[in-house]
Amino acid sequence: MSIARPDRAFFLIAAACVLAYVSLPRDTAYYDRWYQLFPVAAVGATLVGVWLNGPRSKTPWYLVAVSGLCAVTADALYAIELEQIGSVPFPSTADYFALGSYVVLAVALLLMIRRQSPGRDWPSLIDAAIVTVGVAIVGWTFVVQPSLTTDTSSLETAVALAFPVLDVLLVSLAARMVLGPGLRTPAFAMVTVALLFQLAGDALYGFGSLHGWYQVGDSVDLFFVVAAVLWGTAALHPSMVELTEPNPDPEQRLSGKRLAVLSAATLTPPAMLAVAAVHAGSSELLVIVGAGAALSALVIVRLAGLVARHERSERREQALGTAAAALVTAWTRDDIFRVAVEAGQEIAGDDEGGVELVLDSDIVAVAGRPSANATVLTEMPITVMGADGALVFRTRDMLSRAAREGVETLAAQVALALESASYAEEVHERQSAERFRSLVQNSSDVILLLAPDLTIRYHTPSVEAVLGYSEEELVGRRLTDLVEHEEGERLGGFFSEVRAIAGTPMPRDLLLRRNDGTVVQLESVFNNLEAEANVGGVVVTARDVTERRALQDQLAYQAFHDSLTGLANRALFSERIAHALERGVRRKNLIAVLFIDLDDFKTVNDSLGHAAGDELLVAVADRIRDSIRPEDTCARLGGDEFAVMVESITDPEGAVVVARRVLSSMAEPLAIAGSEVAAQGSIGIALGSGDQTASEIMRSADLAMYRAKSEGKGRYALYEPSMHERVLARLELKADLQRAVVADEFAVHYQPIVTLQSGSIVGVEALVRWNHPQRGLVPPADFLGLAEETGLILPLGRHVLREACRQAASWRSGGHSRLGISVNLSAKQLASRTLAAEVTEALDGASLDASALTLEITESTLLDSPVVVNRLDELRGLGVRIAIDDFGTGYSSLNYLRRFPVDTLKIARAFVEEIGSSGEQNRLVAAILRLGSTMGFDTVAEGIELETQRDALRALKCTYGQGFLYSRPVPAGEIDSMLVSAQVA
């Protein structure tokens, strides 16, 4: 138990203070001061309790606090006068405050009573008056009358009488609270006990003062101390708020304890007369008083019996009312049985007895456990729709007339309730049957009732919509008459299994002939209900799923076939490869997968349109299908990719034969969209056995196909393990390349461009190199193509451009102001919309003059495209120079050279290699030089490695050159030393 609550803490502290108070010497002033502590603490606790608990009506509790303050003031005044004068006159100011304390407390109690019982509660008021009169007579006899003297003034007499009168008033109010309908809470109990202690203390104080044995500090004062502690604890307890709340159930019955209290109060006057007779010595008066008391007691006993009988009658009436309500709301017969015996037990009113409900000689419900004394048997007959029954009571005594009447009424109510329940069950069963019949008759599913020989005994009208037979047309026919002969035999075997297992639904699909001869597919469930009396056969529930199954088949076909060509798709092709590999393990033979990719299919789509492309794909699919055996599989994997699986071959030659046949059939021209189109494809061939998966063999065929394309297209290639190794190496290089861009592993090397006549350096070309952490210096040919393919060429190109501009600016500021720098542009860079901005940023970042920068592009990028033209115009607008790299190896035309803003032609290495040793090459280079001179272009010869080549170019009046003869591409630091000598060859 926690003592953190304020009421518990206050009570424990106060109890400790009471123990300390009792142990103090009584002849000291400290003892009197300690006594004053308790009422003061009670007042403080009352105010704190009102603040903490917040009752709805605070006034009564504030009055309790005021009453305590008046009592404290009275005690203080009494002590002051006693200390100053030595004696206290009567009546004194302290007496008036003490009387005020009683009056205020009486008002507080009256307000509490009014809050609890807002209306007129005459029974409780009369009971309180009886107790008050009884107590008043005792007080008059022992306290008031003996204290009346003739030598006192009227004021003294009035004040002296006021104390017992107010005590009687408090007794009346306390009795009213106890006997009233208020809530019995812990706070109520503490207030009641506090009043008892306070009134008992007053009575002992008055009696002791009258007979002269009371002294200040006597043990009688403990009654007032305990009363103060209980008042403070009650105010702090949370239940104090309920002392001023209305009682939800104000009715109070005349219980045994209540009757005992009232009887004692009623016998008080005779008892006081007896006391007076004893004092007067009058035996005659004593006899009369005794006789009167005996008569009063007999009357009280008689009234108690009437009250008990009345209460039993009320309980029976209440039990009958409750039973009637419960019987009306009972849903099942079991509920009616339970209510009947429980109400019967309540009406009989015998705790040692029991009740049984018997219907058709069966005990259907029991209440109570009859003891050995319950020997009296009472039966109350009940007749329900021809069935005999009874309520059987086992009690100690015969049932009273009122009890028998109550039981008879209960039996009639139970019979009526059972008849109503039977009628409701019958109506519900009839409605359920009609509802079920309506559902069956209007169901879209077919319901059949079959005899043991599969004869149809009943079917629902829906059979006309599903099977086309009219009503009752199939009754008497066997179900096997509607199926094919073989299906009929299987159906008979299945039906035997159904009949062997009762009550277990067994599904089966049925293919039945309609009346028009067509076949319908039914999803059905057979259920053996031959044991059911109302059925007596096998019930078949069937639903037409013909359209649904057809749709499922169509969806399954679409899921595994190409919608354009009708060939197998990738999923079905992979599945068939897997199955073929499994068969190959058992048969110990090979399969071959041919991966076919159309060459230049995009050209057809771009020139003739996508519809023509689709027409070409369909035609190619037909030709591939016609080129293979029926047992082989042809598939379209997507786009312009096809595949063929050839089974049961012993060596690669079998697959090669099929590949040649496919290529030959595809090579024949096709009429597509009014044009003659020659389809051409590249084929990769991979052989497989049981130690491979479908995905692995398809990947191998794909690699072989790319090998065929790289060798010139329109051919086939067999898969070799080295292809896979190259792919893995390429993937590894790609991952390293992505990491290298982030890690900045690229360096820029420079190759001098010289004047051929003098050998002086006029510019340098920036060339990127990759310093791989494991492989060392990786050549550009090994990674530039991959960078272009992956798009990493864009960040790599920006890095080279910025670094080249920065280094060129450094050289020019170091005294080589006419030195130029050349940077290569890839096709992706040229297509980028941000190229001009990136060039501007690099130039501005290095503070390099735009005329010092030459951007080199290859001939393959010079397509007749407005995008390329606009991009080159943007670059020329910046002031940079444009050079065509590897001129003579691409697709340039004079028209291109005229339209594009070009400044320099760089003669390809292939022409320079044989110059001086081939007259034809000399004439070709001379033609390029004359073309450049005519159109105003500078010319630079690339790949000069021999002095004979240099001399031949000098003789042809070529202006500039570069190559290994002068210098390999080297870091910027080595270019510095070359620039110092100003000449390299």
mmCIF file of N, CA and C in Angstrom, residues 726-741 746 770 772 775 782-783 786-787 789-792:
data_model
loop_
_atom_site.group_PDB
_atom_site.id
_atom_site.type_symbol
_atom_site.label_atom_id
_atom_site.label_comp_id
_atom_site.label_asym_id
_atom_site.label_seq_id
_atom_site.Cartn_x
_atom_site.Cartn_y
_atom_site.Cartn_z
ATOM 1 N N ARG A 726 36.869 -12.584 -73.141
ATOM 2 C CA ARG A 726 36.989 -11.190 -73.592
ATOM 3 C C ARG A 726 35.860 -10.332 -73.031
ATOM 4 N N VAL A 727 34.663 -10.932 -72.962
ATOM 5 C CA VAL A 727 33.533 -10.177 -72.392
ATOM 6 C C VAL A 727 33.790 -9.867 -70.924
ATOM 7 N N LEU A 728 34.272 -10.879 -70.180
ATOM 8 C CA LEU A 728 34.564 -10.637 -68.772
ATOM 9 C C LEU A 728 35.641 -9.566 -68.607
ATOM 10 N N ALA A 729 36.650 -9.649 -69.483
ATOM 11 C CA ALA A 729 37.702 -8.636 -69.413
ATOM 12 C C ALA A 729 37.148 -7.257 -69.722
ATOM 13 N N ARG A 730 36.235 -7.224 -70.688
ATOM 14 C CA ARG A 730 35.633 -5.939 -71.048
ATOM 15 C C ARG A 730 34.794 -5.389 -69.891
ATOM 16 N N LEU A 731 34.031 -6.266 -69.219
ATOM 17 C CA LEU A 731 33.238 -5.836 -68.073
ATOM 18 C C LEU A 731 34.140 -5.339 -66.946
ATOM 19 N N GLU A 732 35.248 -6.057 -66.727
ATOM 20 C CA GLU A 732 36.178 -5.631 -65.688
ATOM 21 C C GLU A 732 36.791 -4.282 -66.038
ATOM 22 N N LEU A 733 37.150 -4.111 -67.331
ATOM 23 C CA LEU A 733 37.729 -2.846 -67.763
ATOM 24 C C LEU A 733 36.709 -1.712 -67.613
ATOM 25 N N LYS A 734 35.429 -2.019 -67.874
ATOM 26 C CA LYS A 734 34.387 -1.001 -67.744
ATOM 27 C C LYS A 734 34.274 -0.550 -66.294
ATOM 28 N N ALA A 735 34.281 -1.524 -65.366
ATOM 29 C CA ALA A 735 34.196 -1.162 -63.951
ATOM 30 C C ALA A 735 35.412 -0.340 -63.531
ATOM 31 N N ASP A 736 36.604 -0.752 -64.008
ATOM 32 C CA ASP A 736 37.808 0.010 -63.678
ATOM 33 C C ASP A 736 37.758 1.417 -64.259
ATOM 34 N N LEU A 737 37.179 1.531 -65.457
ATOM 35 C CA LEU A 737 37.097 2.831 -66.113
ATOM 36 C C LEU A 737 36.194 3.772 -65.325
ATOM 37 N N GLN A 738 35.074 3.256 -64.833
ATOM 38 C CA GLN A 738 34.173 4.087 -64.026
ATOM 39 C C GLN A 738 34.864 4.553 -62.746
ATOM 40 N N ARG A 739 35.633 3.635 -62.143
ATOM 41 C CA ARG A 739 36.351 4.015 -60.930
ATOM 42 C C ARG A 739 37.452 5.025 -61.234
ATOM 43 N N ALA A 740 38.118 4.844 -62.389
ATOM 44 C CA ALA A 740 39.247 5.708 -62.731
ATOM 45 C C ALA A 740 38.806 7.142 -62.955
ATOM 46 N N VAL A 741 37.598 7.320 -63.520
ATOM 47 C CA VAL A 741 37.106 8.690 -63.746
ATOM 48 C C VAL A 741 36.943 9.407 -62.413
ATOM 49 N N PHE A 746 43.659 9.493 -64.888
ATOM 50 C CA PHE A 746 44.021 9.810 -66.264
ATOM 51 C C PHE A 746 45.039 10.965 -66.292
ATOM 52 N N TRP A 770 45.954 6.431 -69.541
ATOM 53 C CA TRP A 770 45.351 5.903 -68.299
ATOM 54 C C TRP A 770 46.413 5.180 -67.499
ATOM 55 N N HIS A 772 46.716 2.882 -64.987
ATOM 56 C CA HIS A 772 45.960 1.881 -64.223
ATOM 57 C C HIS A 772 46.805 1.407 -63.039
ATOM 58 N N ARG A 775 47.536 -2.473 -64.138
ATOM 59 C CA ARG A 775 47.988 -2.722 -65.509
ATOM 60 C C ARG A 775 49.046 -1.731 -65.986
ATOM 61 N N ASP A 782 42.562 0.762 -76.112
ATOM 62 C CA ASP A 782 41.942 -0.251 -75.266
ATOM 63 C C ASP A 782 40.777 0.287 -74.455
ATOM 64 N N PHE A 783 40.676 1.595 -74.290
ATOM 65 C CA PHE A 783 39.612 2.093 -73.417
ATOM 66 C C PHE A 783 38.785 3.227 -74.007
ATOM 67 N N LEU A 786 35.398 1.962 -75.315
ATOM 68 C CA LEU A 786 34.511 1.617 -74.202
ATOM 69 C C LEU A 786 34.001 2.880 -73.507
ATOM 70 N N ALA A 787 34.860 3.887 -73.370
ATOM 71 C CA ALA A 787 34.424 5.150 -72.765
ATOM 72 C C ALA A 787 33.357 5.820 -73.610
ATOM 73 N N GLU A 789 31.269 4.245 -75.609
ATOM 74 C CA GLU A 789 30.072 3.415 -75.514
ATOM 75 C C GLU A 789 29.319 3.649 -74.210
ATOM 76 N N THR A 790 30.035 3.802 -73.113
ATOM 77 C CA THR A 790 29.396 3.957 -71.800
ATOM 78 C C THR A 790 29.039 5.389 -71.469
ATOM 79 N N GLY A 791 29.483 6.357 -72.267
ATOM 80 C CA GLY A 791 29.206 7.754 -71.959
ATOM 81 C C GLY A 791 30.223 8.374 -71.041
ATOM 82 N N LEU A 792 31.203 7.581 -70.553
ATOM 83 C CA LEU A 792 32.248 8.141 -69.688
ATOM 84 C C LEU A 792 33.184 9.064 -70.453
#
